[in-house]
Amino acid sequence: MYSIVSTAIIRGISSVPVQVEADVSDGLPMFEMVGFLASEVKEARERVRTALRSCGYSLPAKRITVNLSPANMKKTGSSFDLPVAAAILAALGIVPSESLTSMLVMGEVRLNGKIQPVEGILPAAAQAAEQGFTHCMVPYGNLAEASLISNVKIVAVRDMEEVIAYLKQPQKACLMKAQKTGSICCLEKEPASPEPDFSQINGQRLVRRASEVAAAGMHNLLMVGSPGAGKTMVARRMPSILPGLTLEESLEISRVYSACGLLTGKEGLVDLRPFRAPHHTISPNALAGGGRRVKPGEISLATRGVLFLDELPEFSRNALEVLRQPMEEGRVTISRTSGTYVFPAHFQLIAAMNPCRCGYFPDRERCRCLPGEIRGYLHRISRPLLDRMDLCVETSRVEYQELTDTEENESSRSIRGRVEAARRRQEERYRGLGWQFNARLPSSALKHFCPLGKSEAGIMETAYERMGLSARAYHRIIKVARTIADLEGEERIRKEHLLEAIGYRSLDQRFWGG
């Protein structure tokens, strides 16, 4: 007998349909799997055989052939176990083939018949809905993320016995279902731990202000200062002043995390802005994405959130240069012989570094680094990357009085209110134009959205000549000034807005020169 089951393979963060064909016929007893298979897919043969025997269904002494189509695309991963088992069950006549006609099946099978969660269920379920499937059978551990797709019925199974019971009598099977409100899966969550708050930071008024400006316009921020000045504290509190995620943003992030296998468990939807802080030993591939099975990297895992790079000069130059294109284009493009993969990269880069190897320059009473050593350390950061940092501020040593001050600092909630108001102004201004934030404003649109008066244009001309700015740095100063004006509720960019924005470029001129 012959049967066919629909499944999918995850390529990047997208899903590609795959057909699992099973044929059981007379002949020399054997179990053969074909279709350009990786080793873990070939091993499904023994996992499925043993799992079915554990459920009381031993394979007959017949010739069993399973083909995964299309044959010219390599199949990887363990998600083919369950569709292979379902196809064999249908070919043997144990379950009716009709019950699998409009169903997409994914899952890994253990030797005892239990069904393990797999990666990429969210994009696979989305593809199933787009292609007109009415049902999607997934492991119970993937129920939450699969249930985010509202126009397809999710069948969550714990073991092969539930699979067989459902396929034999779908209308009588008793399976767990997710409660939904709209298209969002509503599951109980454990109480969240207290979020880091800006009220916990004493002193550092300049850095607090720069953080607010960066958050309001989605600008990149570089903090330079001595060890222990609070750079990491500020970075870890950046998500607390960013606006909440929209449904579209949550789904975009969730697709990335699903493809990386990070959505298993109760949380079916990423509802907090990501904060990723990779170690400085990270490779370029781990940062941008790639590998034998191409997956998103830290850049894409930080999309719609914060990518924090601490000790910036300690990252390899190749890893840092990987950042340049995603920062400009908002996406990561990886080309392989098997195809081109595109991942989202709408992240906000927050970086921190010491001004020298010992960390105390320009305090010559504490810094013993030679001028050549300081230059060599600072110039590990290339000028093109530095130009892409919209704000560059110094974190000075906190004075004792500020450190022990008992006065209540402004909370993240208060700052976030101003940030959200500035974001709303930007969204209204750029509605329908393909970008939302001042940081993403194309240079060609600056004259229309950021017009400068005569005195403001004179200030920018002087700054451009005296500071030796590049065209990119010039444009970014104007974008930052536009954000400062939005925070003040002003329609036009004024002198004070420009002067503050220029001030955020003075530190890189001081350390790196013009």
Tab-separated table of N, CA and C in Angstrom, residues 12 32 38 84 96 113 124 175 202 205 226 235 269 278 283 321 370 377 392 424 439 463:
chain	number	residue	atom	x	y	z
A	12	GLY	N	16.499	28.582	7.391
A	12	GLY	CA	16.571	29.909	7.990
A	12	GLY	C	15.406	30.101	8.927
A	32	GLU	N	13.878	0.936	3.930
A	32	GLU	CA	14.787	1.818	3.219
A	32	GLU	C	14.231	3.238	3.213
A	38	ALA	N	20.226	13.661	5.570
A	38	ALA	CA	21.333	13.774	6.507
A	38	ALA	C	21.297	12.577	7.460
A	84	VAL	N	7.204	10.330	9.177
A	84	VAL	CA	7.582	9.014	8.671
A	84	VAL	C	6.748	7.931	9.349
A	96	PRO	N	-6.413	5.413	8.832
A	96	PRO	CA	-6.908	5.767	7.496
A	96	PRO	C	-6.090	6.898	6.871
A	113	GLY	N	8.244	5.805	22.315
A	113	GLY	CA	7.027	6.305	21.698
A	113	GLY	C	6.655	7.719	22.076
A	124	ALA	N	6.475	26.726	10.376
A	124	ALA	CA	5.838	25.579	9.709
A	124	ALA	C	4.320	25.667	9.812
A	175	LEU	N	-7.693	15.418	23.383
A	175	LEU	CA	-6.363	16.017	23.368
A	175	LEU	C	-6.424	17.405	24.003
A	202	ASN	N	22.765	55.775	40.081
A	202	ASN	CA	23.072	57.070	40.692
A	202	ASN	C	24.070	57.816	39.815
A	205	ARG	N	24.317	61.542	34.732
A	205	ARG	CA	23.194	62.247	34.098
A	205	ARG	C	23.333	62.310	32.578
A	226	SER	N	35.859	54.315	32.320
A	226	SER	CA	36.703	53.446	33.143
A	226	SER	C	35.887	52.284	33.706
A	235	ALA	N	23.315	49.704	30.065
A	235	ALA	CA	22.920	48.888	28.903
A	235	ALA	C	21.827	47.898	29.277
A	269	LEU	N	5.027	32.959	22.729
A	269	LEU	CA	5.215	34.240	22.049
A	269	LEU	C	6.233	35.060	22.824
A	278	PRO	N	26.290	38.884	23.702
A	278	PRO	CA	27.278	37.830	23.424
A	278	PRO	C	28.654	38.175	23.974
A	283	SER	N	32.248	34.242	17.312
A	283	SER	CA	32.741	34.215	15.936
A	283	SER	C	31.822	35.040	15.037
A	321	GLU	N	33.095	43.888	11.853
A	321	GLU	CA	32.765	44.350	10.505
A	321	GLU	C	31.496	43.693	9.972
A	370	LEU	N	51.193	53.507	27.181
A	370	LEU	CA	51.948	54.380	26.284
A	370	LEU	C	51.020	54.925	25.200
A	377	TYR	N	44.809	50.429	20.771
A	377	TYR	CA	43.604	49.881	21.395
A	377	TYR	C	42.356	50.535	20.824
A	392	CYS	N	27.976	58.944	21.150
A	392	CYS	CA	29.173	58.449	21.823
A	392	CYS	C	29.379	59.295	23.082
A	424	ARG	N	5.639	57.875	19.019
A	424	ARG	CA	4.338	58.101	18.374
A	424	ARG	C	4.439	59.228	17.345
A	439	ALA	N	16.249	56.960	13.284
A	439	ALA	CA	17.515	56.314	12.950
A	439	ALA	C	17.464	55.632	11.587
A	463	ALA	N	30.420	72.687	12.156
A	463	ALA	CA	30.747	71.391	12.754
A	463	ALA	C	31.348	70.441	11.722
